[in-house]
Tab-separated table of C-alpha atoms (C1' of nucleotides) in Angstrom:
chain	number	residue	atom	x	y	z
A	1	MET	CA	55.621	-30.282	-23.793
A	2	ARG	CA	53.856	-28.102	-21.156
A	3	ASN	CA	53.987	-30.536	-18.734
A	4	GLY	CA	56.157	-31.079	-15.983
A	5	PRO	CA	57.599	-28.913	-13.694
A	6	ASP	CA	58.251	-25.043	-15.030
A	7	ILE	CA	61.636	-24.828	-14.952
A	8	ALA	CA	62.257	-21.697	-16.879
A	9	ARG	CA	60.822	-20.078	-13.836
A	10	ILE	CA	63.329	-21.672	-11.695
A	11	ALA	CA	66.719	-21.308	-13.426
A	12	ASN	CA	65.934	-17.402	-14.784
A	13	LEU	CA	65.315	-17.033	-10.808
A	14	VAL	CA	69.390	-17.866	-11.098
A	15	GLY	CA	69.687	-16.483	-14.815
A	16	ASP	CA	70.386	-12.804	-13.201
A	17	PRO	CA	74.738	-11.937	-12.051
A	18	ALA	CA	73.523	-10.866	-9.361
A	19	ARG	CA	70.799	-13.578	-8.052
A	20	ALA	CA	74.119	-16.142	-8.794
A	21	ASN	CA	76.262	-14.664	-7.345
A	22	MET	CA	74.639	-14.960	-4.090
A	23	LEU	CA	73.938	-18.020	-5.103
A	24	THR	CA	77.343	-19.264	-5.537
A	25	ALA	CA	78.515	-17.559	-2.177
A	26	LEU	CA	75.431	-19.845	-0.373
A	27	MET	CA	77.031	-22.656	-2.571
A	28	ASP	CA	78.359	-24.403	1.503
A	29	GLY	CA	75.540	-24.453	3.344
A	30	GLY	CA	76.219	-21.809	5.005
A	31	ALA	CA	74.279	-18.540	6.142
A	32	LEU	CA	74.903	-15.138	4.876
A	33	THR	CA	73.361	-11.731	5.346
A	34	ALA	CA	71.754	-9.547	3.662
A	35	SER	CA	73.964	-7.129	3.808
A	36	GLU	CA	77.425	-9.345	2.553
A	37	LEU	CA	75.013	-10.828	0.101
A	38	ALA	CA	75.076	-7.507	-1.287
A	39	LEU	CA	78.880	-7.611	-1.650
A	40	GLU	CA	79.029	-10.326	-3.213
A	41	ALA	CA	76.325	-9.536	-5.587
A	42	GLY	CA	77.952	-6.430	-6.110
A	43	VAL	CA	74.802	-4.219	-6.062
A	44	THR	CA	73.245	-2.144	-3.236
A	45	VAL	CA	71.803	-3.565	-0.268
A	46	GLN	CA	67.789	-2.426	-1.631
A	47	THR	CA	68.381	-4.131	-5.011
A	48	ALA	CA	69.845	-7.244	-2.902
A	49	SER	CA	67.097	-7.564	-0.999
A	50	SER	CA	64.862	-7.076	-3.766
A	51	HIS	CA	66.583	-10.132	-5.228
A	52	LEU	CA	66.307	-11.406	-1.550
A	53	SER	CA	62.467	-11.739	-1.858
A	54	LYS	CA	62.212	-13.048	-5.182
A	55	LEU	CA	64.596	-16.019	-4.377
A	56	MET	CA	62.808	-16.649	-1.672
A	57	GLU	CA	59.539	-16.349	-3.087
A	58	GLY	CA	60.423	-19.065	-5.423
A	59	GLY	CA	61.627	-21.524	-2.666
A	60	LEU	CA	65.558	-21.498	-3.098
A	61	LEU	CA	66.541	-20.063	-0.023
A	62	SER	CA	66.175	-20.302	4.048
A	63	LEU	CA	65.938	-17.125	6.780
A	64	ALA	CA	66.926	-17.301	9.542
A	65	ALA	CA	66.747	-13.698	11.437
A	66	GLN	CA	68.114	-13.248	14.621
A	67	GLY	CA	67.224	-9.339	15.655
A	68	ARG	CA	68.093	-7.056	12.829
A	69	HIS	CA	70.332	-9.789	11.287
A	70	ARG	CA	68.280	-11.514	8.349
A	71	TYR	CA	70.544	-14.708	7.669
A	72	TYR	CA	70.380	-16.210	3.977
A	73	GLY	CA	70.589	-19.799	3.050
A	74	LEU	CA	70.025	-22.123	0.474
A	75	ALA	CA	66.668	-23.696	0.600
A	76	ASN	CA	67.828	-26.988	1.181
A	77	ALA	CA	71.031	-29.727	-0.592
A	78	GLN	CA	68.954	-29.887	-3.830
A	79	VAL	CA	69.301	-26.478	-4.420
A	80	ALA	CA	73.083	-26.818	-4.043
A	81	SER	CA	73.284	-29.781	-6.434
A	82	MET	CA	71.306	-28.098	-9.211
A	83	LEU	CA	74.163	-24.937	-8.807
A	84	GLU	CA	77.021	-27.451	-9.488
A	85	SER	CA	75.218	-29.321	-12.056
A	86	ILE	CA	75.246	-25.528	-13.930
A	87	MET	CA	78.434	-25.295	-13.308
A	88	GLY	CA	79.501	-28.521	-14.631
A	89	VAL	CA	77.891	-27.604	-18.280
A	90	ALA	CA	78.874	-23.620	-18.067
A	91	GLU	CA	82.102	-24.721	-17.691
A	92	ALA	CA	81.960	-27.352	-20.546
A	93	ALA	CA	80.325	-23.975	-22.530
A	94	GLY	CA	83.020	-21.911	-21.090
A	95	PRO	CA	85.682	-19.733	-23.826
A	96	GLN	CA	88.745	-22.300	-24.143
A	97	ARG	CA	91.849	-21.132	-22.394
A	98	VAL	CA	94.831	-21.226	-24.823
A	99	ARG	CA	97.301	-22.544	-22.761
A	100	PRO	CA	96.687	-23.211	-19.032
A	101	GLY	CA	98.229	-20.712	-16.540
A	102	PRO	CA	100.173	-20.920	-13.438
A	103	ARG	CA	97.079	-19.659	-11.754
A	104	ASP	CA	95.211	-22.722	-13.448
A	105	ALA	CA	97.405	-25.082	-12.335
A	106	THR	CA	97.365	-23.202	-8.285
A	107	MET	CA	93.444	-23.717	-8.220
A	108	ARG	CA	93.477	-26.927	-9.631
A	109	GLU	CA	95.416	-28.251	-6.926
A	110	ALA	CA	93.618	-26.360	-4.147
A	111	ARG	CA	91.100	-23.438	-4.044
A	112	ILE	CA	88.066	-21.810	-1.342
A	113	CYS	CA	85.521	-23.078	-2.455
A	114	TYR	CA	83.570	-20.516	0.109
A	115	ASP	CA	85.296	-22.143	3.516
A	116	HIS	CA	86.085	-25.692	3.083
A	117	LEU	CA	89.097	-26.506	0.837
A	118	ALA	CA	88.503	-27.832	-3.122
A	119	GLY	CA	90.553	-29.087	-5.714
A	120	ASP	CA	92.689	-32.799	-6.508
A	121	GLN	CA	93.775	-32.321	-2.505
A	122	ALA	CA	90.927	-32.277	-1.224
A	123	VAL	CA	89.292	-34.444	-3.876
A	124	ALA	CA	92.703	-37.463	-2.766
A	125	MET	CA	91.745	-36.090	1.523
A	126	LEU	CA	88.155	-37.353	1.277
A	127	ASP	CA	88.637	-40.575	-1.123
A	128	GLY	CA	91.857	-41.271	1.599
A	129	PHE	CA	88.903	-40.977	4.331
A	130	LEU	CA	87.134	-43.027	2.743
A	131	ALA	CA	89.145	-45.744	1.576
A	132	ARG	CA	90.737	-45.627	5.757
A	133	ASN	CA	87.144	-46.067	7.331
A	134	ILE	CA	87.334	-42.167	8.660
A	135	LEU	CA	83.785	-41.810	7.080
A	136	THR	CA	82.036	-43.977	5.329
A	137	ARG	CA	79.459	-43.643	1.761
A	138	ASP	CA	76.186	-44.158	0.556
A	139	GLY	CA	75.777	-43.614	-2.750
A	140	ASP	CA	75.447	-39.979	-2.583
A	141	ARG	CA	75.212	-39.653	1.180
A	142	ILE	CA	78.641	-39.594	3.527
A	143	ALA	CA	78.745	-39.535	7.021
A	144	MET	CA	81.199	-40.546	9.814
A	145	GLY	CA	83.127	-43.249	9.651
A	146	GLU	CA	83.764	-45.913	12.357
A	147	VAL	CA	87.351	-44.764	12.942
A	148	GLY	CA	86.481	-41.110	12.552
A	149	PRO	CA	85.916	-39.520	15.216
A	150	SER	CA	89.579	-40.526	17.290
A	151	PHE	CA	90.854	-39.303	14.079
A	152	PHE	CA	89.273	-35.976	13.842
A	153	ARG	CA	89.977	-35.801	17.920
A	154	ALA	CA	93.212	-36.870	17.543
A	155	ILE	CA	94.247	-33.858	15.119
A	156	GLY	CA	91.928	-31.228	17.318
A	157	ILE	CA	89.023	-31.119	15.407
A	158	GLU	CA	85.663	-32.224	17.566
A	159	PRO	CA	83.195	-33.704	15.593
A	160	ASP	CA	80.832	-33.698	18.654
A	161	THR	CA	80.802	-30.025	18.773
A	162	LEU	CA	80.648	-29.610	15.159
A	163	LYS	CA	77.397	-31.514	15.493
A	164	LYS	CA	75.945	-29.329	17.128
A	165	SER	CA	75.660	-26.465	13.884
A	166	ARG	CA	72.821	-26.012	12.427
A	167	ARG	CA	74.734	-27.160	9.122
A	168	PRO	CA	75.115	-30.488	7.981
A	169	LEU	CA	78.678	-32.230	9.232
A	170	CYS	CA	79.382	-34.001	6.425
A	171	ARG	CA	78.691	-33.421	2.537
A	172	ALA	CA	79.961	-34.088	-0.450
A	173	CYS	CA	80.712	-30.928	-2.834
A	174	LEU	CA	81.072	-31.609	-6.763
A	175	ASP	CA	84.425	-30.264	-7.326
A	176	TRP	CA	83.748	-29.464	-10.950
A	177	SER	CA	87.217	-29.047	-12.319
A	178	VAL	CA	87.350	-32.988	-12.410
A	179	ARG	CA	83.636	-34.215	-11.855
A	180	ARG	CA	84.347	-35.856	-8.582
A	181	SER	CA	83.484	-34.667	-4.862
A	182	HIS	CA	84.951	-32.316	-2.302
A	183	LEU	CA	84.321	-32.706	1.433
A	184	ALA	CA	82.110	-29.582	2.250
A	185	GLY	CA	79.383	-29.341	5.685
A	186	SER	CA	81.322	-28.394	8.887
A	187	LEU	CA	84.153	-30.744	9.370
A	188	GLY	CA	84.771	-29.410	5.360
A	189	ALA	CA	85.316	-26.207	7.265
A	190	ALA	CA	86.796	-26.716	9.975
A	191	ILE	CA	89.813	-28.608	8.413
A	192	PHE	CA	90.110	-25.940	6.343
A	193	ASP	CA	91.133	-23.868	9.937
A	194	LYS	CA	93.175	-26.168	10.948
A	195	ILE	CA	95.358	-25.953	7.833
A	196	VAL	CA	95.129	-22.740	7.933
A	197	ALA	CA	96.281	-21.878	11.618
A	198	GLU	CA	98.505	-24.649	10.996
A	199	ARG	CA	100.264	-22.069	8.196
A	200	TRP	CA	100.196	-25.356	5.779
A	201	ALA	CA	98.915	-23.188	3.436
A	202	ARG	CA	97.630	-19.751	2.945
A	203	ARG	CA	94.741	-17.653	0.561
A	204	GLU	CA	95.607	-16.008	-1.657
A	205	ALA	CA	94.870	-12.649	-1.985
A	206	ASN	CA	91.939	-11.299	-4.329
A	207	SER	CA	91.551	-15.166	-5.307
A	208	ARG	CA	90.191	-18.568	-4.528
A	209	ALA	CA	93.437	-20.261	-4.453
A	210	VAL	CA	95.342	-21.928	-1.964
A	211	VAL	CA	98.295	-22.064	-1.914
A	212	PHE	CA	100.565	-24.699	-0.217
A	213	SER	CA	104.217	-24.304	0.938
A	214	PRO	CA	106.506	-27.017	0.381
A	215	THR	CA	106.750	-28.387	4.373
A	216	GLY	CA	103.067	-27.290	4.500
A	217	ARG	CA	101.868	-29.692	1.995
A	218	ARG	CA	103.937	-32.623	3.220
A	219	ALA	CA	102.109	-32.028	6.683
A	220	PHE	CA	98.670	-31.684	5.261
A	221	GLU	CA	99.321	-35.197	3.321
A	222	LYS	CA	100.541	-37.213	6.002
A	223	THR	CA	98.297	-35.384	8.281
A	224	PHE	CA	95.421	-36.555	5.907
A	225	PHE	CA	96.191	-39.104	3.587
A	226	GLY	CA	98.397	-41.332	6.354
B	1	MET	CA	82.542	-14.967	-5.668
B	2	ARG	CA	83.401	-14.039	-9.061
B	3	ASN	CA	85.821	-16.612	-10.106
B	4	GLY	CA	84.186	-19.468	-11.821
B	5	PRO	CA	81.510	-20.795	-14.385
B	6	ASP	CA	79.504	-18.042	-15.150
B	7	ILE	CA	76.473	-20.030	-14.256
B	8	ALA	CA	73.584	-16.898	-14.557
B	9	ARG	CA	74.660	-17.075	-18.807
B	10	ILE	CA	73.628	-20.688	-18.927
B	11	ALA	CA	70.375	-20.500	-16.655
B	12	ASN	CA	69.893	-16.747	-18.044
B	13	LEU	CA	69.590	-19.257	-21.356
B	14	VAL	CA	67.060	-22.316	-19.752
B	15	GLY	CA	65.243	-19.085	-18.073
B	16	ASP	CA	63.045	-18.208	-20.712
B	17	PRO	CA	59.771	-20.803	-21.228
B	18	ALA	CA	60.415	-20.467	-25.236
B	19	ARG	CA	63.273	-22.168	-24.491
B	20	ALA	CA	62.776	-24.191	-22.012
B	21	ASN	CA	60.715	-26.015	-23.307
B	22	MET	CA	62.298	-26.555	-26.403
B	23	LEU	CA	65.248	-27.876	-24.205
B	24	THR	CA	62.702	-30.391	-21.877
B	25	ALA	CA	61.526	-31.447	-25.821
B	26	LEU	CA	64.541	-32.340	-26.267
B	27	MET	CA	65.063	-34.670	-22.790
B	28	ASP	CA	64.258	-37.757	-24.517
B	29	GLY	CA	67.158	-37.846	-26.445
B	30	GLY	CA	66.489	-37.386	-29.449
B	31	ALA	CA	66.458	-34.243	-32.174
B	32	LEU	CA	63.663	-31.848	-34.028
B	33	THR	CA	63.598	-29.770	-36.347
B	34	ALA	CA	63.569	-25.821	-36.171
B	35	SER	CA	59.601	-26.196	-37.367
B	36	GLU	CA	58.885	-29.028	-34.750
B	37	LEU	CA	60.193	-27.436	-31.850
B	38	ALA	CA	58.622	-23.481	-32.400
B	39	LEU	CA	55.182	-25.641	-32.142
B	40	GLU	CA	56.599	-27.235	-28.842
B	41	ALA	CA	57.771	-23.512	-27.900
B	42	GLY	CA	54.971	-21.745	-29.663
B	43	VAL	CA	56.291	-19.308	-30.980
B	44	THR	CA	56.749	-19.047	-34.935
B	45	VAL	CA	60.045	-20.568	-36.607
B	46	GLN	CA	61.644	-17.132	-36.795
B	47	THR	CA	61.033	-16.514	-32.758
B	48	ALA	CA	62.477	-20.113	-32.701
B	49	SER	CA	65.529	-19.889	-34.591
B	50	SER	CA	66.321	-17.084	-33.091
B	51	HIS	CA	66.494	-18.780	-29.516
B	52	LEU	CA	68.188	-21.840	-30.782
B	53	SER	CA	70.863	-19.475	-32.315
B	54	LYS	CA	70.989	-18.645	-28.638
B	55	LEU	CA	71.147	-22.119	-27.370
B	56	MET	CA	73.762	-23.114	-29.928
B	57	GLU	CA	76.029	-20.293	-29.378
B	58	GLY	CA	75.373	-21.473	-25.040
B	59	GLY	CA	77.182	-24.848	-26.222
B	60	LEU	CA	73.409	-26.543	-25.045
B	61	LEU	CA	72.102	-27.757	-28.382
B	62	SER	CA	73.901	-30.240	-31.330
B	63	LEU	CA	73.125	-29.306	-34.116
B	64	ALA	CA	72.901	-32.297	-37.506
B	65	ALA	CA	71.634	-30.763	-40.987
B	66	GLN	CA	69.844	-33.239	-43.527
B	67	GLY	CA	69.255	-31.412	-45.781
B	68	ARG	CA	66.706	-28.401	-45.863
B	69	HIS	CA	65.584	-29.738	-42.162
B	70	ARG	CA	67.908	-29.079	-39.383
B	71	TYR	CA	67.159	-31.287	-36.138
B	72	TYR	CA	68.457	-30.284	-32.764
B	73	GLY	CA	69.698	-32.565	-30.007
B	74	LEU	CA	70.949	-31.836	-26.748
B	75	ALA	CA	74.696	-31.355	-26.998
B	76	ASN	CA	75.608	-34.539	-24.374
B	77	ALA	CA	74.682	-36.173	-21.120
B	78	GLN	CA	75.379	-32.667	-19.212
B	79	VAL	CA	73.028	-30.445	-20.176
B	80	ALA	CA	70.616	-33.035	-20.086
B	81	SER	CA	71.625	-34.026	-16.345
B	82	MET	CA	71.649	-30.467	-15.409
B	83	LEU	CA	67.945	-30.207	-17.043
B	84	GLU	CA	66.631	-32.929	-14.584
B	85	SER	CA	68.441	-31.228	-11.536
B	86	ILE	CA	66.816	-27.486	-11.954
B	87	MET	CA	63.715	-29.726	-12.820
B	88	GLY	CA	64.265	-31.258	-9.197
B	89	VAL	CA	64.318	-27.801	-7.557
B	90	ALA	CA	61.316	-26.769	-9.954
B	91	GLU	CA	59.073	-29.870	-8.531
B	92	ALA	CA	60.303	-29.109	-5.376
B	93	ALA	CA	59.348	-25.570	-5.532
B	94	GLY	CA	56.324	-25.682	-7.238
B	95	PRO	CA	52.663	-25.118	-6.155
B	96	GLN	CA	52.225	-28.428	-4.039
B	97	ARG	CA	49.809	-30.790	-5.562
B	98	VAL	CA	46.211	-31.262	-3.472
B	99	ARG	CA	47.040	-34.783	-4.472
B	100	PRO	CA	49.729	-36.741	-6.538
B	101	GLY	CA	47.829	-38.610	-9.313
B	102	PRO	CA	48.240	-41.233	-11.506
B	103	ARG	CA	51.040	-39.161	-13.903
B	104	ASP	CA	52.984	-38.801	-10.703
B	105	ALA	CA	54.078	-42.541	-9.721
B	106	THR	CA	54.590	-43.481	-13.243
B	107	MET	CA	57.132	-40.782	-13.565
B	108	ARG	CA	58.374	-41.604	-9.948
B	109	GLU	CA	59.080	-45.128	-10.945
B	110	ALA	CA	60.351	-45.041	-14.222
B	111	ARG	CA	61.358	-42.224	-16.777
B	112	ILE	CA	63.835	-41.347	-19.726
B	113	CYS	CA	66.659	-39.087	-19.213
B	114	TYR	CA	68.302	-38.623	-22.305
B	115	ASP	CA	69.313	-42.017	-23.719
B	116	HIS	CA	68.584	-43.982	-20.444
B	117	LEU	CA	66.301	-45.011	-18.123
B	118	ALA	CA	66.024	-42.907	-14.895
B	119	GLY	CA	63.443	-42.879	-11.876
B	120	ASP	CA	62.897	-45.587	-8.849
B	121	GLN	CA	63.744	-48.703	-10.849
B	122	ALA	CA	66.486	-47.199	-12.097
B	123	VAL	CA	68.179	-46.223	-9.216
B	124	ALA	CA	67.163	-49.357	-7.574
B	125	MET	CA	69.054	-51.362	-10.503
B	126	LEU	CA	72.435	-49.558	-9.953
B	127	ASP	CA	72.139	-50.032	-6.713
B	128	GLY	CA	71.932	-53.854	-7.768
B	129	PHE	CA	74.760	-53.513	-9.838
B	130	LEU	CA	77.080	-51.975	-6.747
B	131	ALA	CA	75.917	-54.913	-4.506
B	132	ARG	CA	76.720	-57.670	-6.982
B	133	ASN	CA	79.849	-55.997	-8.365
B	134	ILE	CA	78.728	-55.962	-11.496
B	135	LEU	CA	79.925	-52.561	-11.741
B	136	THR	CA	81.939	-50.781	-9.208
B	137	ARG	CA	81.918	-47.460	-7.444
B	138	ASP	CA	85.126	-44.990	-6.387
B	139	GLY	CA	83.344	-41.801	-5.225
B	140	ASP	CA	81.963	-40.759	-8.077
B	141	ARG	CA	83.223	-43.158	-11.081
B	142	ILE	CA	80.930	-46.285	-12.055
B	143	ALA	CA	83.238	-48.450	-14.119
B	144	MET	CA	82.464	-51.831	-14.397
B	145	GLY	CA	82.586	-54.769	-12.250
B	146	GLU	CA	84.510	-57.953	-12.248
B	147	VAL	CA	81.345	-60.086	-12.739
B	148	GLY	CA	80.090	-57.046	-15.556
B	149	PRO	CA	80.740	-58.511	-18.506
B	150	SER	CA	79.595	-61.590	-18.727
B	151	PHE	CA	76.749	-60.916	-16.813
B	152	PHE	CA	75.745	-58.051	-19.801
B	153	ARG	CA	76.961	-60.767	-22.386
B	154	ALA	CA	74.860	-63.381	-21.426
B	155	ILE	CA	71.462	-60.607	-21.633
B	156	GLY	CA	73.064	-59.653	-24.592
B	157	ILE	CA	75.250	-56.332	-24.004
B	158	GLU	CA	78.457	-56.289	-25.585
B	159	PRO	CA	80.712	-54.670	-23.775
B	160	ASP	CA	83.618	-54.206	-25.681
B	161	THR	CA	81.440	-52.979	-28.714
B	162	LEU	CA	79.807	-49.787	-26.241
B	163	LYS	CA	83.110	-49.478	-25.488
B	164	LYS	CA	84.355	-48.199	-28.696
B	165	SER	CA	81.841	-45.243	-28.590
B	166	ARG	CA	83.232	-41.873	-27.647
B	167	ARG	CA	81.125	-41.282	-24.904
B	168	PRO	CA	82.212	-43.569	-21.345
B	169	LEU	CA	80.653	-46.185	-20.696
B	170	CYS	CA	79.007	-45.808	-16.981
B	171	ARG	CA	78.782	-42.707	-15.874
B	172	ALA	CA	76.413	-42.062	-12.197
B	173	CYS	CA	72.965	-39.166	-13.212
B	174	LEU	CA	71.881	-37.449	-10.542
B	175	ASP	CA	68.035	-38.745	-9.982
B	176	TRP	CA	66.263	-35.303	-8.809
B	177	SER	CA	63.136	-37.925	-7.959
B	178	VAL	CA	65.276	-39.288	-4.736
B	179	ARG	CA	68.526	-37.793	-5.067
B	180	ARG	CA	70.182	-40.908	-6.093
B	181	SER	CA	72.269	-41.773	-8.682
B	182	HIS	CA	71.086	-43.950	-11.827
B	183	LEU	CA	72.929	-44.557	-14.547
B	184	ALA	CA	73.917	-42.908	-17.292
B	185	GLY	CA	76.694	-43.344	-20.367
B	186	SER	CA	76.445	-45.829	-23.171
B	187	LEU	CA	75.920	-48.560	-21.223
B	188	GLY	CA	72.831	-46.998	-19.599
B	189	ALA	CA	71.936	-46.448	-22.795
B	190	ALA	CA	71.902	-49.814	-24.071
B	191	ILE	CA	70.153	-51.271	-21.086
B	192	PHE	CA	67.474	-48.753	-22.230
B	193	ASP	CA	67.054	-50.016	-25.946
B	194	LYS	CA	67.063	-53.810	-24.520
B	195	ILE	CA	63.940	-53.178	-21.911
B	196	VAL	CA	62.108	-51.472	-24.673
B	197	ALA	CA	62.997	-54.231	-27.704
B	198	GLU	CA	61.869	-57.171	-24.869
B	199	ARG	CA	59.267	-54.572	-24.435
B	200	TRP	CA	59.544	-54.930	-20.711
B	201	ALA	CA	58.090	-51.378	-21.209
B	202	ARG	CA	56.548	-48.986	-23.413
B	203	ARG	CA	57.315	-44.411	-23.886
B	204	GLU	CA	54.303	-42.499	-23.142
B	205	ALA	CA	53.268	-40.787	-25.942
B	206	ASN	CA	53.419	-36.835	-25.302
B	207	SER	CA	55.282	-38.357	-21.875
B	208	ARG	CA	59.175	-38.613	-20.548
B	209	ALA	CA	57.433	-41.365	-18.539
B	210	VAL	CA	57.843	-44.720	-19.256
B	211	VAL	CA	55.654	-47.474	-17.951
B	212	PHE	CA	56.660	-50.939	-17.164
B	213	SER	CA	53.872	-53.482	-17.649
B	214	PRO	CA	53.240	-56.492	-14.739
B	215	THR	CA	55.012	-59.239	-16.482
B	216	GLY	CA	57.268	-56.464	-18.323
B	217	ARG	CA	58.174	-54.845	-14.677
B	218	ARG	CA	59.064	-58.667	-13.184
B	219	ALA	CA	61.325	-59.847	-16.277
B	220	PHE	CA	63.292	-56.667	-15.542
B	221	GLU	CA	63.724	-56.977	-11.597
B	222	LYS	CA	64.302	-60.996	-12.389
B	223	THR	CA	66.619	-59.478	-14.540
B	224	PHE	CA	68.379	-56.748	-12.641
B	225	PHE	CA	68.307	-57.696	-9.260
B	226	GLY	CA	68.576	-61.319	-9.562
C	1	DC	C1'	63.087	-23.874	-64.231
C	2	DG	C1'	58.590	-22.305	-61.325
C	3	DC	C1'	57.039	-23.315	-57.109
C	4	DA	C1'	56.635	-25.395	-52.332
C	5	DT	C1'	58.732	-25.551	-48.107
C	6	DA	C1'	61.814	-24.863	-44.152
C	7	DG	C1'	64.401	-22.324	-42.084
C	8	DT	C1'	67.596	-17.867	-41.666
C	9	DT	C1'	68.373	-12.506	-40.939
C	10	DC	C1'	66.458	-7.469	-40.431
C	11	DG	C1'	64.317	-4.194	-38.096
C	12	DA	C1'	60.876	-2.726	-35.393
C	13	DT	C1'	58.157	-2.306	-31.650
C	14	DG	C1'	56.645	-2.809	-26.814
C	15	DC	C1'	56.975	-5.597	-22.268
C	16	DT	C1'	60.078	-6.727	-18.881
C	17	DA	C1'	62.790	-5.954	-14.977
C	18	DA	C1'	67.078	-4.942	-12.188
C	19	DT	C1'	68.809	-0.867	-10.855
C	20	DC	C1'	69.144	2.481	-7.218
C	21	DG	C1'	67.568	7.329	-4.435
C	22	DA	C1'	64.623	7.892	-0.427
C	23	DA	C1'	61.742	6.839	2.861
C	24	DG	C1'	60.523	4.122	5.829
C	25	DC	C1'	59.953	0.047	9.369
C	26	DA	C1'	62.249	-2.979	13.417
C	27	DT	C1'	66.416	-3.882	16.477
C	28	DT	C1'	70.000	-2.756	18.937
C	29	DC	C1'	73.645	-0.117	22.010
C	30	DT	C1'	74.660	4.126	24.237
D	1	DA	C1'	65.151	8.457	23.976
D	2	DG	C1'	68.033	9.298	20.859
D	3	DA	C1'	71.593	7.292	17.686
D	4	DA	C1'	73.359	3.754	15.098
D	5	DT	C1'	72.765	-0.237	12.120
D	6	DG	C1'	70.087	-3.512	9.337
D	7	DC	C1'	67.136	-4.350	5.693
D	8	DT	C1'	61.728	-3.904	3.822
D	9	DT	C1'	59.691	-1.181	0.717
D	10	DC	C1'	58.806	2.821	-3.249
D	11	DG	C1'	58.775	4.635	-7.568
D	12	DA	C1'	61.283	6.429	-11.413
D	13	DT	C1'	64.467	5.275	-15.024
D	14	DT	C1'	65.555	3.157	-18.696
D	15	DA	C1'	68.082	-1.388	-20.926
D	16	DG	C1'	67.994	-5.343	-22.918
D	17	DC	C1'	65.412	-8.511	-24.678
D	18	DA	C1'	61.331	-11.988	-26.666
D	19	DT	C1'	58.432	-11.053	-30.313
D	20	DC	C1'	56.499	-11.048	-35.163
D	21	DG	C1'	56.414	-9.429	-40.225
D	22	DA	C1'	58.321	-8.840	-43.857
D	23	DA	C1'	62.733	-10.312	-46.906
D	24	DC	C1'	65.886	-13.501	-47.952
D	25	DT	C1'	68.731	-17.917	-48.682
D	26	DA	C1'	69.123	-23.157	-49.046
D	27	DT	C1'	66.746	-27.263	-50.886
D	28	DG	C1'	63.252	-30.691	-52.501
D	29	DC	C1'	59.791	-31.646	-56.802
D	30	DG	C1'	57.286	-31.964	-60.455
DNA sequence: CGCATAGTTCGATGCTAATCGAAGCATTCT
DNA sequence: AGAATGCTTCGATTAGCATCGAACTATGCG
């Protein structure tokens, strides 16, 4: 069975821990400098540079140079989707926990997925948007719905400004904890910024957990679930 | 970004050529003996055995022993889906073909993915089901629609029998060739069995391609697209 | 039971590739 | 222009792992 794409080559690129960490850090569609990615991977800049060169050759990354800063991002959504599917298998195959702890519940409710909200609240938010035609879904694609622009303007998020960004406005990001999507893209990031600005929730130190206060949770749900 | 599933571990397992070849050989949903997989991988049986042990530990394979024969298969459809997504990236990132060959078109139209149909026809079929309320989609979940049971009974597929299976009835499986979903799960498998039983299409030897005959294609489209 | 076959385990071999210090190149700032 | 910063390239080191011959275990057959 030698016909077909060379999956070993691609998988091997993801199979190194440093490279995997860098790819994971880029899963939201954003971009980071080589130095930042070195920090994410926990290796020196020179090592990161070597890895990034390999990922570029493999077609997994995109590169935008701005002066001396070189911003690497994932090549496309297909790469991100592949990473998500690997995550799904890794999660299913991972060590079984004896009993879920409090951290698990917190992470399940809400956590940061790079720069946008993930977890149960994020999934419910996207579902609510779709139910109310704020966003629409066509198969695997998400777009702004009829009442979306006015909805977001009313809460202080300006869709037209976000559209100017190089990254997609809306993107479905598979939430591996529940095998459902939450909202990524520049809109997802803006929503997270709003949550933090309103102090509805805070980031936990050294963790991706996002912890809602009781009043914050109510305000979040009132705003986004109606 | 150290929290979350260990994708490097899983990807590393796929990243060895011998192991990749074995996994690919199993993507048709069947099971092969260790000796057969050694042939697929082009290594000795002892090497294959070592690799298979790693894949088992990683949770990527299932094993059924029959006497001295040990049949290895993919652990589940999720693993197959992951391999599909890696293939999609590898295909896109691979050396550009000068011109698409007949094999490419065939694979794009229809191919086996684990145990259900994939490709353009499969995507169109799922879209047709959703459009006609035979199946419904709620975010990432697909369920039987109002007119589903009677539709499938009319073509000889009994949903109640399939529901008794341990696996989900319907599941969206991302089709890497077009970045849209096709139908997996026990229903997807039953539909593929029907296609083969009706001789609308046949499996190509040593390939995952599913080749429709002209009359078979018309019957398939009449049955599933209306 | 002896032989054949399927498959696993052991251990030695040698190749590969991640790693980082050093050096070099490119860009920015004062 | 010189210093600072971001990043790439070079080269040496060494840990890791795929590999297969040999040995062993398990199953099937006459």
